[in-house]
PDB file of C-alpha atoms in Angstrom:
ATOM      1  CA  UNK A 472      75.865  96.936-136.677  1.00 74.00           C
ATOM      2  CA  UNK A 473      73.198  96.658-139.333  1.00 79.00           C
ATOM      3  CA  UNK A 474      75.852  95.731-142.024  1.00 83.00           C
ATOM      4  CA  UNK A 475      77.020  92.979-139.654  1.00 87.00           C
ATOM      5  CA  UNK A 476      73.999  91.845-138.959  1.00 86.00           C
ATOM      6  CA  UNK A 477      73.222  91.876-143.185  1.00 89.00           C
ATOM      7  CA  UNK A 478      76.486  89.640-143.713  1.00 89.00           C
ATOM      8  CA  UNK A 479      75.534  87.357-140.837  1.00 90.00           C
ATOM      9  CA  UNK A 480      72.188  86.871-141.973  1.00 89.00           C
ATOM     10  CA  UNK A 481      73.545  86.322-145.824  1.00 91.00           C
ATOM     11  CA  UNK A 482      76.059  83.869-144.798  1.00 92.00           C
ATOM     12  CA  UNK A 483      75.158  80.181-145.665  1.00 92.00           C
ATOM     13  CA  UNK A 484      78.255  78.663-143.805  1.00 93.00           C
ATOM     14  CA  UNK A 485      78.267  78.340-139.984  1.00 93.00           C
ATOM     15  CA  UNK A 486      82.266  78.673-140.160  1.00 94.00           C
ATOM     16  CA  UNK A 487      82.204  81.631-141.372  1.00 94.00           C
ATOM     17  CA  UNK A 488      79.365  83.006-139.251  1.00 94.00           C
ATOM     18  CA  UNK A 489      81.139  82.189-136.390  1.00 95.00           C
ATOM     19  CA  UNK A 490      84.067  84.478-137.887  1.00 95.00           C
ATOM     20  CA  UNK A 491      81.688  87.479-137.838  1.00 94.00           C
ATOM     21  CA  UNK A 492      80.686  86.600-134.164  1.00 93.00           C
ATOM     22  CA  UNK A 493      84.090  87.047-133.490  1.00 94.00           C
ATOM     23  CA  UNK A 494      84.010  90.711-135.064  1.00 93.00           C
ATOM     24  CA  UNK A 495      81.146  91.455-133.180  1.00 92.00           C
ATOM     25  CA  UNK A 496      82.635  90.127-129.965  1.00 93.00           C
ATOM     26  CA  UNK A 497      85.987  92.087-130.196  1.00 93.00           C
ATOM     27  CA  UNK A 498      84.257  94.969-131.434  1.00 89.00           C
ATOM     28  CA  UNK A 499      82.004  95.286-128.131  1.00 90.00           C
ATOM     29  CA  UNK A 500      85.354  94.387-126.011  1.00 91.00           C
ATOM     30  CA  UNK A 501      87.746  96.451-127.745  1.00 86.00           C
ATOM     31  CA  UNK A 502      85.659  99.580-129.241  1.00 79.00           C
ATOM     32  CA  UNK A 503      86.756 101.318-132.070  1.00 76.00           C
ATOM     33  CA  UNK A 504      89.745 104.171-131.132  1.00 77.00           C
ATOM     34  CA  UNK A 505      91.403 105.782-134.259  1.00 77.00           C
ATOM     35  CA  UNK A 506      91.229 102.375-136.540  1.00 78.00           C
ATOM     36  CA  UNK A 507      87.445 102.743-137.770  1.00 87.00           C
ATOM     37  CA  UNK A 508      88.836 102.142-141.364  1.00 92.00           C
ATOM     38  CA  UNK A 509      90.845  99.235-140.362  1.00 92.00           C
ATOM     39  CA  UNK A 510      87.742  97.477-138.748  1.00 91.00           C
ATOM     40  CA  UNK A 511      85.556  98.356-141.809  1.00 92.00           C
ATOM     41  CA  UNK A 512      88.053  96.704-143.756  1.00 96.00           C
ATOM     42  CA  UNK A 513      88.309  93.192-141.553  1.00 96.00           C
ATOM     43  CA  UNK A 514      84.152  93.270-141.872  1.00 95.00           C
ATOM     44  CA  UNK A 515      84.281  93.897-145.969  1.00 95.00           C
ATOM     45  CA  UNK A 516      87.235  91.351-146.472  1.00 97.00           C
ATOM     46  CA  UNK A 517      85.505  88.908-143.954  1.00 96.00           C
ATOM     47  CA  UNK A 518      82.425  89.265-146.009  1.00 95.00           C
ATOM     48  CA  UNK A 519      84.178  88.749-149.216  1.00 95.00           C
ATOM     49  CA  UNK A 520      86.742  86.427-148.379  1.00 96.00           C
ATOM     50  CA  UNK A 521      85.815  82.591-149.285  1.00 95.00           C
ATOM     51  CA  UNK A 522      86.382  79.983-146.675  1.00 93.00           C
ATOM     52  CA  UNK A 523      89.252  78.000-148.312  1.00 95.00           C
ATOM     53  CA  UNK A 524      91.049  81.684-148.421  1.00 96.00           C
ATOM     54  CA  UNK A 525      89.929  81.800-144.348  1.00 93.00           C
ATOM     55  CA  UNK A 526      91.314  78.699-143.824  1.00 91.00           C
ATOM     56  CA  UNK A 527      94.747  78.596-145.766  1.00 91.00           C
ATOM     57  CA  UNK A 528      95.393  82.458-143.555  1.00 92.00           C
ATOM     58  CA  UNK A 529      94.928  80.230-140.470  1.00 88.00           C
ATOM     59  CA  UNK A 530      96.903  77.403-141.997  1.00 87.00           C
ATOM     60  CA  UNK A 531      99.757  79.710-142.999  1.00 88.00           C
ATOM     61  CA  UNK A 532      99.659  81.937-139.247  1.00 78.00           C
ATOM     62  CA  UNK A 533      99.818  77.842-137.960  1.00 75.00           C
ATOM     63  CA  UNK A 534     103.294  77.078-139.671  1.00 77.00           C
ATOM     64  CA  UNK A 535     104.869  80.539-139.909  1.00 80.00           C
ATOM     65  CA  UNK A 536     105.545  80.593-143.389  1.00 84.00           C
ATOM     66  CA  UNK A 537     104.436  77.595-146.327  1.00 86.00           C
ATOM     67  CA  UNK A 538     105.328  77.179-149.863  1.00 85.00           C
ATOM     68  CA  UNK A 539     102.187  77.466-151.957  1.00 87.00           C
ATOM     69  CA  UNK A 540     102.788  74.178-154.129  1.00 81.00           C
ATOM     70  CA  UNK A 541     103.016  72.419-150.319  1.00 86.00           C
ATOM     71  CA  UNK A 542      99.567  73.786-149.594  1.00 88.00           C
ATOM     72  CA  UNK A 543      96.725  70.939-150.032  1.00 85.00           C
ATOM     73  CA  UNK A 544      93.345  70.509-149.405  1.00 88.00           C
ATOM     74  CA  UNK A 545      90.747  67.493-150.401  1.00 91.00           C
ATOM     75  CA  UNK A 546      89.143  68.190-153.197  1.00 93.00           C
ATOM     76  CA  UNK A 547      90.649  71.410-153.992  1.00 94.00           C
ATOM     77  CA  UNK A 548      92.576  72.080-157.226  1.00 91.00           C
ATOM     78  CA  UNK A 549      96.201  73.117-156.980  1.00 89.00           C
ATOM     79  CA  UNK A 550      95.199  76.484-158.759  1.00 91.00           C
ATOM     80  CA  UNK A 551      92.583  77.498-156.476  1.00 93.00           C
ATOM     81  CA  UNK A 552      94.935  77.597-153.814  1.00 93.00           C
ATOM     82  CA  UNK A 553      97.144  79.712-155.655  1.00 92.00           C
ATOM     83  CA  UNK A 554      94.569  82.453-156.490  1.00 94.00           C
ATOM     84  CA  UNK A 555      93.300  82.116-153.069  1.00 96.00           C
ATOM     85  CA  UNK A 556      97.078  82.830-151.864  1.00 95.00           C
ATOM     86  CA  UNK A 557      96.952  85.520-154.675  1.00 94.00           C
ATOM     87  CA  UNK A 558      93.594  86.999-152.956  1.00 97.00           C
ATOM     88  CA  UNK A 559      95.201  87.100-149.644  1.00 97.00           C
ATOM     89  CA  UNK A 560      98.040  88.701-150.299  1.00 96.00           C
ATOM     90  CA  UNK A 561      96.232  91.519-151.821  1.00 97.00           C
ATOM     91  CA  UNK A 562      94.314  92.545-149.165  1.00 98.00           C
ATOM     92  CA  UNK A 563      97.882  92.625-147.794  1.00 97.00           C
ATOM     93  CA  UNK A 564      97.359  89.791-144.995  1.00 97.00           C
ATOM     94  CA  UNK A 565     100.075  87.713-146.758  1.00 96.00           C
ATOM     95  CA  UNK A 566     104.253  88.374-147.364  1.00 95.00           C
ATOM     96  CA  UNK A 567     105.450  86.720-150.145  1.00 91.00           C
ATOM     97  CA  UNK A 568     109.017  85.712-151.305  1.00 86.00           C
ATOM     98  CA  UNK A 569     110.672  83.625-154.518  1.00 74.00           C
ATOM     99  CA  UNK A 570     112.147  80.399-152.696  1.00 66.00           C
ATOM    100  CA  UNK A 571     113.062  79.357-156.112  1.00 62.00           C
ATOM    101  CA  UNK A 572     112.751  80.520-159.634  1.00 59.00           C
ATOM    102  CA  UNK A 573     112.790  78.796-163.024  1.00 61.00           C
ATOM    103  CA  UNK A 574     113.231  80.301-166.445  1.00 63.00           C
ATOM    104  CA  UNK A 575     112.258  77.924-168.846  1.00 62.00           C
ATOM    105  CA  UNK A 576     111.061  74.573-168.878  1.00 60.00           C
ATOM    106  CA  UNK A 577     107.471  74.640-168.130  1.00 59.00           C
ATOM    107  CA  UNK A 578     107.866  75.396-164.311  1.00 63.00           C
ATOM    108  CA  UNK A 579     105.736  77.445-162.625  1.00 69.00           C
ATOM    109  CA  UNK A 580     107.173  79.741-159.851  1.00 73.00           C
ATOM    110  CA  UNK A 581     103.654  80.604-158.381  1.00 77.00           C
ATOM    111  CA  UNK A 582     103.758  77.205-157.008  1.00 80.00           C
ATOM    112  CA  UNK A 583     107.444  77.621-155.185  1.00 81.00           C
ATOM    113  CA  UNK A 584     106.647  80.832-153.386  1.00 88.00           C
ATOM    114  CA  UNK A 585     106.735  81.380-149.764  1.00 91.00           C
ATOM    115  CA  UNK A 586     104.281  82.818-148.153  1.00 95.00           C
ATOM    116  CA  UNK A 587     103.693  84.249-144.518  1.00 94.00           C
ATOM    117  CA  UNK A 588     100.904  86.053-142.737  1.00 95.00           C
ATOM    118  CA  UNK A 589     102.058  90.095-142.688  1.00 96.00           C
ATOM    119  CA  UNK A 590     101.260  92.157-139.149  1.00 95.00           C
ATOM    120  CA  UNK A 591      97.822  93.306-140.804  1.00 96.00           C
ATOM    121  CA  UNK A 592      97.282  89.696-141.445  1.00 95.00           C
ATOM    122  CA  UNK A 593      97.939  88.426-138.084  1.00 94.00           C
ATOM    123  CA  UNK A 594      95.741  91.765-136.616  1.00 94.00           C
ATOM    124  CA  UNK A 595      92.830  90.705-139.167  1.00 96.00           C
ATOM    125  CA  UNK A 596      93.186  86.667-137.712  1.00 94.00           C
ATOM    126  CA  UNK A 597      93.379  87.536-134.395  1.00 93.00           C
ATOM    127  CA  UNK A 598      89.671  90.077-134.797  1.00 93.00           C
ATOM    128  CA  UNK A 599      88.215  87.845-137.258  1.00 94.00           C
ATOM    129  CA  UNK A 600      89.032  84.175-137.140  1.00 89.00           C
ATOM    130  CA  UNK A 601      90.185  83.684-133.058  1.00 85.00           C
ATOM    131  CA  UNK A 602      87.493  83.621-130.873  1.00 84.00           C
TER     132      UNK A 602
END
């Protein structure tokens, strides 16, 4: 509870304070029973996570699956999305697959693959993010 409260207390955005409200929440409702470490890990990858890589998991559990050059924000370079897809998926909340591949040419294949939220992913959305 302290380290919640710690995170809480450190976190400038109300978004994502809300997110660790929803921790707390499930936590009291559904108390811990043989997945300490998996709890431990939604609190340290809440606390680390940015909220562009919070809202591109909720984007992606929205639509199924999305091809990361389809992914688009205001004001957010094409790139960042793809590390923050890159970020996600190794925490191992995202599933990725080729839909295409170039060799050659100057094409980049980070930008053409598919990505969907894994079970651990969903688990982590439906503690963390849901209220």
């Amino acid at each position: 509870m302290e380290s919640l409260h710690d995170k809480v207390e450190a976190e400038p955005t109300a978004v994502k304070r809300q997110f660790f409200k929803n921790y707390l929440k499930h936590t009291l409702l559904q108390p811990v029973a043989g997945n300490f470490d998996e709890r431990k890990y939604f609190l340290t990858a809440l606390d680390e996570m940015s909220l562009l890589e919070c809202e591109l998991l909720a984007l992606i559990d929205g639509s199924d699956q999305g091809q990361v050059g389809s992914m688009q924000k205001t004001g957010i370079e094409q790139y960042a999305m793809v590390g923050a897809v890159g970020r996600l998926k190794a925490r191992g909340f995202l599933i990725a697959s080729q839909g295409s591949f170039t060799i050659g040419g100057g094409a980049d294949n980070s930008l053409r693959e598919i990505v969907q939220v894994s079970p651990f992913g969903r688990r982590f959305q439906n503690f963390c993010v849901e209220p």
